[in-house]
Amino acid sequence: MFPFRTETFCNSPIHQPMSSAPGRRRSLNQPLEARVKAVTSNKKNKVMNVPARDYDGHQPNEPLTILIVDDDPIFLKTLRQYLRGKNRRLLAAQGGKQALKLALEERPEMVISNRRLPDMDGIRLCKALRRTGPTEHTYIIILSGSESDDDLVRVFKAGVNDYLIKPLSLKVLAARIRNGERLLRYCQTVSRDREIIEQYAAQLSTANSQLQLMAMTDPLTGLPNRRNAMRRMKDAITEATRFQENLACIMLDIDHFKAINDTYGHDAGDMVLRDVAKIFSGNVRGYDMVNRIGGEEFLIICRRSGLDEARQLAERLRQAVARHESLTPSGQIIRCTISCGIATWQRHYRDDSELLKSADHALYQAKQSGRNRVEVAAG
């Protein structure tokens, strides 16, 4: 005697694909799809580097894997025959331990289990599935002959999603399965949407970081640009003031740079700028900050440095540039020199502009005094 209520079964498969509710499905998906299409412009139809098929390829009628657990082989056979359909993959187990092993191997989306099993009852099986990562979100339906409220509370406390009392109405069971399937499909949609959004957000974050780096970097030399230099200078002044440390800066300018451009061409001038930038970067200390602030002018922020340390550094850089020879593609040798102006942070300065103005004035004095030299601003 099967635990079913007497009723007439229809011959057609009871499973209805999710397309039976297309309006709801489209309403859930449409906002993301619209955004995907809006930002997609190339022929490969990608969002950043995320192929659109990762989202559009998801079909609501993908096979639903259902694991049926009962110690009655005739009940298993009958239920499998009734539930089978083209969009279902049915598995069967005759005990809780076998069901747990099969669930870990096959990872079914839904488990329909009898409450009482010989080796592991339905509640223990449910708890075991909930404790295991791959099956913690499995939709679980428990079948029981008990109508006790306490038993019902225990079952739901264990993490069961639905509960049916025997004898069963197969139509009711089929309706509960469809309801569970709608929930599963919705969760899958949300999960897929979240994955794509996370990928898009990660790539957007990377792109923003790259754009920020580009906005703060001189493209020719790879050094921090003027905007970055001003930010670094403010930070250095804040640190020096807070910890009562020395701070100096050096303004450096390539002598007669216009003549280099006029004589050898702008490509050669760019090569000289890159060479000088490399010399600066290779000869400063680890805590010095080299910046290109425009044209042939550079700024070095010398943290934890007094006048003597800054003067030694500027002289070392001046000599290194004077010794260097830049070779053009045509074999011409270009030599150049630099002029340097040094200023140190004074307590009576109001902000970074006064420090920079002092260094710029010292640089002007170096230019007026014959170039290829180092001058220091008055205190």
Tab-separated table of C-alpha atoms in Angstrom:
chain	number	residue	atom	x	y	z
A	1	MET	CA	0.000	0.000	0.000
A	2	PHE	CA	1.692	3.190	-1.190
A	3	PRO	CA	1.569	6.298	0.982
A	4	PHE	CA	-0.422	8.273	-1.589
A	5	ARG	CA	-3.904	9.669	-1.667
A	6	THR	CA	-6.108	8.216	-4.419
A	7	GLU	CA	-6.266	10.579	-7.421
A	8	THR	CA	-6.083	10.609	-11.208
A	9	PHE	CA	-2.596	11.208	-12.613
A	10	CYS	CA	-2.093	13.062	-15.874
A	11	ASN	CA	0.083	11.418	-18.506
A	12	SER	CA	2.070	14.498	-19.395
A	13	PRO	CA	5.171	15.352	-17.361
A	14	ILE	CA	4.259	17.378	-14.317
A	15	HIS	CA	7.353	19.543	-14.574
A	16	GLN	CA	6.782	22.921	-16.170
A	17	PRO	CA	9.948	24.841	-17.141
A	18	MET	CA	10.567	28.245	-15.779
A	19	SER	CA	9.416	29.677	-19.112
A	20	SER	CA	5.879	29.243	-17.771
A	21	ALA	CA	6.487	32.514	-15.932
A	22	PRO	CA	8.404	34.504	-18.602
A	23	GLY	CA	7.236	37.915	-17.441
A	24	ARG	CA	8.690	37.484	-13.956
A	25	ARG	CA	11.872	35.970	-15.328
A	26	ARG	CA	12.441	38.798	-17.777
A	27	SER	CA	11.644	41.408	-15.167
A	28	LEU	CA	14.382	39.972	-12.938
A	29	ASN	CA	16.973	39.774	-15.706
A	30	GLN	CA	16.173	42.821	-17.815
A	31	PRO	CA	17.908	45.521	-15.727
A	32	LEU	CA	21.272	43.725	-15.756
A	33	GLU	CA	20.962	42.715	-19.421
A	34	ALA	CA	20.127	46.286	-20.351
A	35	ARG	CA	23.198	47.537	-18.503
A	36	VAL	CA	25.357	44.863	-20.125
A	37	LYS	CA	24.174	45.851	-23.616
A	38	ALA	CA	24.527	49.541	-22.860
A	39	VAL	CA	28.238	49.269	-22.062
A	40	THR	CA	28.986	46.686	-24.767
A	41	SER	CA	30.380	48.217	-27.918
A	42	ASN	CA	32.701	45.706	-29.613
A	43	LYS	CA	31.839	42.771	-31.870
A	44	LYS	CA	32.726	40.208	-29.244
A	45	ASN	CA	29.925	41.559	-27.045
A	46	LYS	CA	31.888	41.730	-23.810
A	47	VAL	CA	31.458	43.717	-20.619
A	48	MET	CA	35.017	44.777	-19.952
A	49	ASN	CA	36.613	41.302	-20.227
A	50	VAL	CA	33.513	39.360	-19.135
A	51	PRO	CA	31.920	37.561	-22.119
A	52	ALA	CA	28.206	38.255	-22.352
A	53	ARG	CA	27.548	34.534	-22.826
A	54	ASP	CA	28.500	34.027	-19.164
A	55	TYR	CA	25.169	35.647	-18.395
A	56	ASP	CA	23.066	35.149	-21.522
A	57	GLY	CA	24.059	31.484	-21.787
A	58	HIS	CA	22.174	30.651	-18.599
A	59	GLN	CA	18.898	28.911	-19.443
A	60	PRO	CA	16.059	28.705	-16.935
A	61	ASN	CA	15.268	25.150	-18.009
A	62	GLU	CA	18.660	23.646	-17.206
A	63	PRO	CA	18.156	20.149	-15.781
A	64	LEU	CA	17.211	20.155	-12.113
A	65	THR	CA	18.950	17.394	-10.169
A	66	ILE	CA	16.677	15.860	-7.514
A	67	LEU	CA	17.806	13.239	-4.986
A	68	ILE	CA	14.981	11.068	-3.614
A	69	VAL	CA	15.709	9.247	-0.343
A	70	ASP	CA	13.494	6.445	1.028
A	71	ASP	CA	14.034	2.893	2.262
A	72	ASP	CA	11.046	1.607	0.243
A	73	PRO	CA	12.251	0.651	-3.267
A	74	ILE	CA	8.692	0.541	-4.639
A	75	PHE	CA	8.030	4.083	-3.369
A	76	LEU	CA	11.297	5.248	-4.940
A	77	LYS	CA	10.399	3.695	-8.287
A	78	THR	CA	6.888	5.163	-8.265
A	79	LEU	CA	8.072	8.632	-7.330
A	80	ARG	CA	10.825	8.583	-9.943
A	81	GLN	CA	8.355	7.622	-12.649
A	82	TYR	CA	5.980	10.381	-11.630
A	83	LEU	CA	8.626	13.129	-11.365
A	84	ARG	CA	10.722	12.349	-14.392
A	85	GLY	CA	10.813	14.919	-17.168
A	86	LYS	CA	13.198	16.268	-19.792
A	87	ASN	CA	14.394	19.000	-17.458
A	88	ARG	CA	15.004	16.746	-14.480
A	89	ARG	CA	17.791	14.425	-13.471
A	90	LEU	CA	16.593	12.050	-10.772
A	91	LEU	CA	18.820	10.226	-8.284
A	92	ALA	CA	17.740	7.711	-5.651
A	93	ALA	CA	19.127	6.459	-2.337
A	94	GLN	CA	17.659	3.936	0.131
A	95	GLY	CA	19.386	5.273	3.257
A	96	GLY	CA	20.672	8.461	4.809
A	97	LYS	CA	24.366	7.585	4.588
A	98	GLN	CA	24.063	6.575	0.958
A	99	ALA	CA	22.136	9.786	0.277
A	100	LEU	CA	24.810	11.925	1.953
A	101	LYS	CA	27.564	10.273	-0.090
A	102	LEU	CA	25.578	10.676	-3.291
A	103	ALA	CA	24.767	14.307	-2.484
A	104	LEU	CA	28.431	15.174	-1.984
A	105	GLU	CA	29.317	13.521	-5.295
A	106	GLU	CA	26.429	14.776	-7.448
A	107	ARG	CA	25.503	18.008	-5.605
A	108	PRO	CA	21.748	17.920	-6.291
A	109	GLU	CA	19.785	21.158	-6.145
A	110	MET	CA	16.912	19.437	-4.319
A	111	VAL	CA	16.587	16.528	-1.864
A	112	ILE	CA	13.275	14.816	-1.086
A	113	SER	CA	13.756	12.567	1.933
A	114	ASN	CA	11.622	10.427	4.175
A	115	ARG	CA	11.663	11.553	7.803
A	116	ARG	CA	12.469	8.060	9.117
A	117	LEU	CA	15.357	6.105	7.610
A	118	PRO	CA	17.089	3.002	8.994
A	119	ASP	CA	20.657	4.355	9.299
A	120	MET	CA	20.329	8.153	9.380
A	121	ASP	CA	16.967	9.890	9.657
A	122	GLY	CA	15.921	12.866	7.582
A	123	ILE	CA	16.753	15.439	10.266
A	124	ARG	CA	20.321	14.184	10.685
A	125	LEU	CA	20.699	14.056	6.912
A	126	CYS	CA	19.479	17.653	6.643
A	127	LYS	CA	21.908	18.845	9.332
A	128	ALA	CA	24.774	17.036	7.621
A	129	LEU	CA	23.930	18.651	4.279
A	130	ARG	CA	23.678	22.102	5.850
A	131	ARG	CA	27.101	21.726	7.470
A	132	THR	CA	28.772	20.873	4.153
A	133	GLY	CA	29.771	23.685	1.812
A	134	PRO	CA	28.731	22.187	-1.544
A	135	THR	CA	25.270	21.214	-0.233
A	136	GLU	CA	24.536	23.902	2.347
A	137	HIS	CA	22.039	25.634	0.043
A	138	THR	CA	20.299	22.486	-1.218
A	139	TYR	CA	16.493	22.729	-1.179
A	140	ILE	CA	15.285	19.985	1.196
A	141	ILE	CA	11.764	18.561	1.414
A	142	ILE	CA	10.975	16.131	4.251
A	143	LEU	CA	8.171	13.558	4.008
A	144	SER	CA	6.743	12.371	7.330
A	145	GLY	CA	3.764	10.536	8.708
A	146	SER	CA	3.767	12.625	11.865
A	147	GLU	CA	1.422	15.577	12.246
A	148	SER	CA	2.905	16.624	15.598
A	149	ASP	CA	3.654	20.337	15.946
A	150	ASP	CA	6.785	19.545	17.927
A	151	ASP	CA	8.039	17.270	15.161
A	152	LEU	CA	7.326	19.980	12.601
A	153	VAL	CA	9.294	22.525	14.649
A	154	ARG	CA	12.251	20.125	14.977
A	155	VAL	CA	12.303	19.526	11.245
A	156	PHE	CA	12.329	23.207	10.312
A	157	LYS	CA	14.873	23.975	13.032
A	158	ALA	CA	17.198	21.464	11.357
A	159	GLY	CA	17.093	23.590	8.200
A	160	VAL	CA	14.411	21.908	6.110
A	161	ASN	CA	12.777	24.072	3.432
A	162	ASP	CA	9.444	22.242	3.152
A	163	TYR	CA	7.494	19.533	4.961
A	164	LEU	CA	4.789	17.184	3.645
A	165	ILE	CA	2.673	14.771	5.640
A	166	LYS	CA	1.939	11.254	4.426
A	167	PRO	CA	-0.163	9.935	2.825
A	168	LEU	CA	0.996	12.173	-0.014
A	169	SER	CA	-0.873	13.887	-2.778
A	170	LEU	CA	1.501	13.682	-5.714
A	171	LYS	CA	-0.052	16.790	-7.221
A	172	VAL	CA	0.700	18.703	-4.044
A	173	LEU	CA	4.239	17.304	-4.002
A	174	ALA	CA	4.691	18.347	-7.631
A	175	ALA	CA	3.449	21.842	-6.788
A	176	ARG	CA	5.869	22.077	-3.840
A	177	ILE	CA	8.706	20.944	-6.101
A	178	ARG	CA	7.848	23.594	-8.682
A	179	ASN	CA	7.774	26.208	-5.940
A	180	GLY	CA	11.195	25.059	-4.715
A	181	GLU	CA	12.497	25.087	-8.267
A	182	ARG	CA	11.351	28.679	-8.772
A	183	LEU	CA	13.241	29.651	-5.629
A	184	LEU	CA	16.342	27.753	-6.766
A	185	ARG	CA	16.255	29.359	-10.217
A	186	TYR	CA	15.836	32.766	-8.668
A	187	CYS	CA	18.833	32.156	-6.364
A	188	GLN	CA	20.887	30.934	-9.329
A	189	THR	CA	19.981	34.073	-11.261
A	190	VAL	CA	20.957	36.286	-8.345
A	191	SER	CA	24.194	34.372	-7.901
A	192	ARG	CA	25.074	34.641	-11.594
A	193	ASP	CA	24.187	38.334	-11.600
A	194	ARG	CA	26.357	38.874	-8.534
A	195	GLU	CA	29.305	37.048	-10.093
A	196	ILE	CA	29.133	39.185	-13.230
A	197	ILE	CA	28.717	42.375	-11.214
A	198	GLU	CA	31.692	41.402	-9.029
A	199	GLN	CA	33.817	40.684	-12.115
A	200	TYR	CA	32.740	43.949	-13.677
A	201	ALA	CA	33.372	45.845	-10.432
A	202	ALA	CA	36.832	44.279	-10.044
A	203	GLN	CA	37.789	45.182	-13.610
A	204	LEU	CA	36.318	48.649	-13.206
A	205	SER	CA	38.354	49.096	-10.024
A	206	THR	CA	41.495	48.022	-11.878
A	207	ALA	CA	40.691	50.403	-14.722
A	208	ASN	CA	40.095	53.253	-12.250
A	209	SER	CA	43.405	52.506	-10.541
A	210	GLN	CA	45.162	52.597	-13.887
A	211	LEU	CA	43.451	55.858	-14.817
A	212	GLN	CA	44.407	57.359	-11.468
A	213	LEU	CA	48.005	56.256	-11.978
A	214	MET	CA	48.006	57.770	-15.466
A	215	ALA	CA	46.572	61.022	-14.109
A	216	MET	CA	49.383	61.249	-11.538
A	217	THR	CA	52.290	60.105	-13.742
A	218	ASP	CA	54.325	61.866	-16.393
A	219	PRO	CA	53.935	59.663	-19.499
A	220	LEU	CA	57.353	60.510	-20.950
A	221	THR	CA	59.607	59.789	-17.979
A	222	GLY	CA	57.315	57.661	-15.791
A	223	LEU	CA	57.953	60.030	-12.876
A	224	PRO	CA	55.200	61.565	-10.744
A	225	ASN	CA	53.810	64.659	-12.475
A	226	ARG	CA	53.210	68.125	-11.062
A	227	ARG	CA	49.832	67.260	-9.516
A	228	ASN	CA	51.343	64.246	-7.773
A	229	ALA	CA	54.368	66.282	-6.707
A	230	MET	CA	52.211	68.925	-5.029
A	231	ARG	CA	50.317	66.251	-3.131
A	232	ARG	CA	53.585	64.609	-2.074
A	233	MET	CA	54.974	67.941	-0.956
A	234	LYS	CA	51.965	68.627	1.284
A	235	ASP	CA	52.283	65.160	2.823
A	236	ALA	CA	56.014	65.664	3.416
A	237	ILE	CA	55.427	69.022	5.111
A	238	THR	CA	52.717	67.506	7.323
A	239	GLU	CA	55.068	64.694	8.342
A	240	ALA	CA	58.021	67.011	8.954
A	241	THR	CA	55.882	69.327	11.087
A	242	ARG	CA	54.348	66.518	13.097
A	243	PHE	CA	57.620	64.740	13.880
A	244	GLN	CA	59.796	67.898	13.901
A	245	GLU	CA	62.019	66.572	11.117
A	246	ASN	CA	64.080	68.405	8.515
A	247	LEU	CA	62.729	68.822	5.010
A	248	ALA	CA	64.330	70.218	1.871
A	249	CYS	CA	63.508	70.401	-1.803
A	250	ILE	CA	65.603	70.821	-4.928
A	251	MET	CA	64.419	72.506	-8.125
A	252	LEU	CA	66.385	71.259	-11.148
A	253	ASP	CA	66.299	72.582	-14.695
A	254	ILE	CA	68.131	71.361	-17.815
A	255	ASP	CA	70.297	74.178	-19.173
A	256	HIS	CA	69.659	75.408	-22.714
A	257	PHE	CA	67.087	72.695	-23.339
A	258	LYS	CA	65.389	74.710	-26.100
A	259	ALA	CA	68.666	74.707	-28.011
A	260	ILE	CA	68.761	70.882	-27.769
A	261	ASN	CA	65.272	70.671	-29.269
A	262	ASP	CA	66.111	73.183	-31.984
A	263	THR	CA	69.418	71.519	-32.884
A	264	TYR	CA	68.621	67.806	-32.642
A	265	GLY	CA	64.815	67.725	-32.786
A	266	HIS	CA	62.097	67.064	-30.241
A	267	ASP	CA	62.612	63.289	-30.308
A	268	ALA	CA	66.188	63.839	-29.180
A	269	GLY	CA	64.928	66.272	-26.553
A	270	ASP	CA	62.553	63.619	-25.230
A	271	MET	CA	65.429	61.154	-25.086
A	272	VAL	CA	67.479	63.623	-23.026
A	273	LEU	CA	64.571	64.110	-20.622
A	274	ARG	CA	64.267	60.358	-20.131
A	275	ASP	CA	68.014	59.989	-19.605
A	276	VAL	CA	68.101	62.780	-17.028
A	277	ALA	CA	65.090	61.300	-15.228
A	278	LYS	CA	66.882	57.942	-15.021
A	279	ILE	CA	70.002	59.622	-13.637
A	280	PHE	CA	67.953	61.353	-10.945
A	281	SER	CA	66.068	58.197	-9.992
A	282	GLY	CA	69.252	56.150	-9.867
A	283	ASN	CA	71.196	58.546	-7.647
A	284	VAL	CA	68.709	59.637	-4.991
A	285	ARG	CA	68.135	57.963	-1.640
A	286	GLY	CA	65.229	55.652	-0.972
A	287	TYR	CA	63.177	58.292	0.825
A	288	ASP	CA	63.783	61.080	-1.742
A	289	MET	CA	60.970	61.717	-4.226
A	290	VAL	CA	61.800	62.663	-7.827
A	291	ASN	CA	59.109	64.438	-9.865
A	292	ARG	CA	58.857	66.061	-13.272
A	293	ILE	CA	56.807	69.222	-12.822
A	294	GLY	CA	56.830	70.522	-16.379
A	295	GLY	CA	58.986	70.909	-19.486
A	296	GLU	CA	62.630	70.449	-18.535
A	297	GLU	CA	62.026	71.190	-14.854
A	298	PHE	CA	62.194	68.609	-12.064
A	299	LEU	CA	61.538	68.677	-8.311
A	300	ILE	CA	63.133	66.428	-5.704
A	301	ILE	CA	61.549	66.312	-2.254
A	302	CYS	CA	64.215	65.444	0.302
A	303	ARG	CA	62.522	64.090	3.414
A	304	ARG	CA	64.452	64.004	6.686
A	305	SER	CA	67.160	66.124	5.049
A	306	GLY	CA	68.756	69.385	6.092
A	307	LEU	CA	70.622	71.884	3.929
A	308	ASP	CA	73.916	69.958	3.861
A	309	GLU	CA	72.337	66.667	2.779
A	310	ALA	CA	70.302	68.391	0.063
A	311	ARG	CA	73.357	70.288	-1.208
A	312	GLN	CA	75.408	67.069	-1.434
A	313	LEU	CA	72.612	65.337	-3.327
A	314	ALA	CA	72.165	68.236	-5.763
A	315	GLU	CA	75.895	68.379	-6.435
A	316	ARG	CA	76.035	64.624	-7.017
A	317	LEU	CA	73.187	64.848	-9.520
A	318	ARG	CA	74.736	67.854	-11.280
A	319	GLN	CA	77.998	66.006	-11.785
A	320	ALA	CA	76.271	62.813	-12.951
A	321	VAL	CA	74.293	64.688	-15.602
A	322	ALA	CA	77.389	66.584	-16.773
A	323	ARG	CA	79.263	63.284	-17.289
A	324	HIS	CA	76.417	61.621	-19.178
A	325	GLU	CA	76.290	61.415	-22.966
A	326	SER	CA	72.973	60.806	-24.761
A	327	LEU	CA	73.301	59.081	-28.113
A	328	THR	CA	70.741	59.798	-30.842
A	329	PRO	CA	69.665	57.105	-33.347
A	330	SER	CA	71.774	58.877	-35.980
A	331	GLY	CA	74.872	58.554	-33.791
A	332	GLN	CA	75.049	62.130	-32.523
A	333	ILE	CA	76.208	62.680	-28.958
A	334	ILE	CA	74.272	65.135	-26.791
A	335	ARG	CA	75.683	66.528	-23.576
A	336	CYS	CA	73.796	68.733	-21.180
A	337	THR	CA	74.037	70.290	-17.735
A	338	ILE	CA	71.559	71.204	-15.034
A	339	SER	CA	71.068	74.066	-12.626
A	340	CYS	CA	69.758	73.435	-9.093
A	341	GLY	CA	68.033	75.557	-6.478
A	342	ILE	CA	67.692	74.354	-2.875
A	343	ALA	CA	65.354	75.473	-0.135
A	344	THR	CA	64.615	74.067	3.320
A	345	TRP	CA	61.352	74.132	5.229
A	346	GLN	CA	61.177	76.996	7.711
A	347	ARG	CA	58.763	77.246	10.617
A	348	HIS	CA	57.524	80.658	9.516
A	349	TYR	CA	56.434	79.321	6.121
A	350	ARG	CA	52.656	79.186	5.847
A	351	ASP	CA	52.416	76.396	3.273
A	352	ASP	CA	54.228	74.492	0.543
A	353	SER	CA	53.994	77.361	-1.932
A	354	GLU	CA	56.498	79.401	0.080
A	355	LEU	CA	58.981	76.531	0.143
A	356	LEU	CA	58.626	76.014	-3.615
A	357	LYS	CA	58.939	79.737	-4.241
A	358	SER	CA	62.208	79.840	-2.295
A	359	ALA	CA	63.610	76.874	-4.246
A	360	ASP	CA	62.517	78.444	-7.527
A	361	HIS	CA	64.219	81.702	-6.582
A	362	ALA	CA	67.429	79.789	-5.806
A	363	LEU	CA	67.163	78.065	-9.211
A	364	TYR	CA	66.834	81.487	-10.871
A	365	GLN	CA	69.990	82.612	-9.077
A	366	ALA	CA	71.829	79.539	-10.411
A	367	LYS	CA	70.721	80.382	-13.946
A	368	GLN	CA	71.758	84.030	-13.561
A	369	SER	CA	75.141	83.001	-12.148
A	370	GLY	CA	76.159	81.025	-15.227
A	371	ARG	CA	74.174	77.752	-15.021
A	372	ASN	CA	75.538	74.276	-14.267
A	373	ARG	CA	75.681	75.097	-10.591
A	374	VAL	CA	73.865	74.703	-7.251
A	375	GLU	CA	72.443	77.668	-5.345
A	376	VAL	CA	70.751	77.783	-1.926
A	377	ALA	CA	67.828	79.992	-0.965
A	378	ALA	CA	68.282	82.421	1.879
A	379	GLY	CA	66.794	81.186	5.178
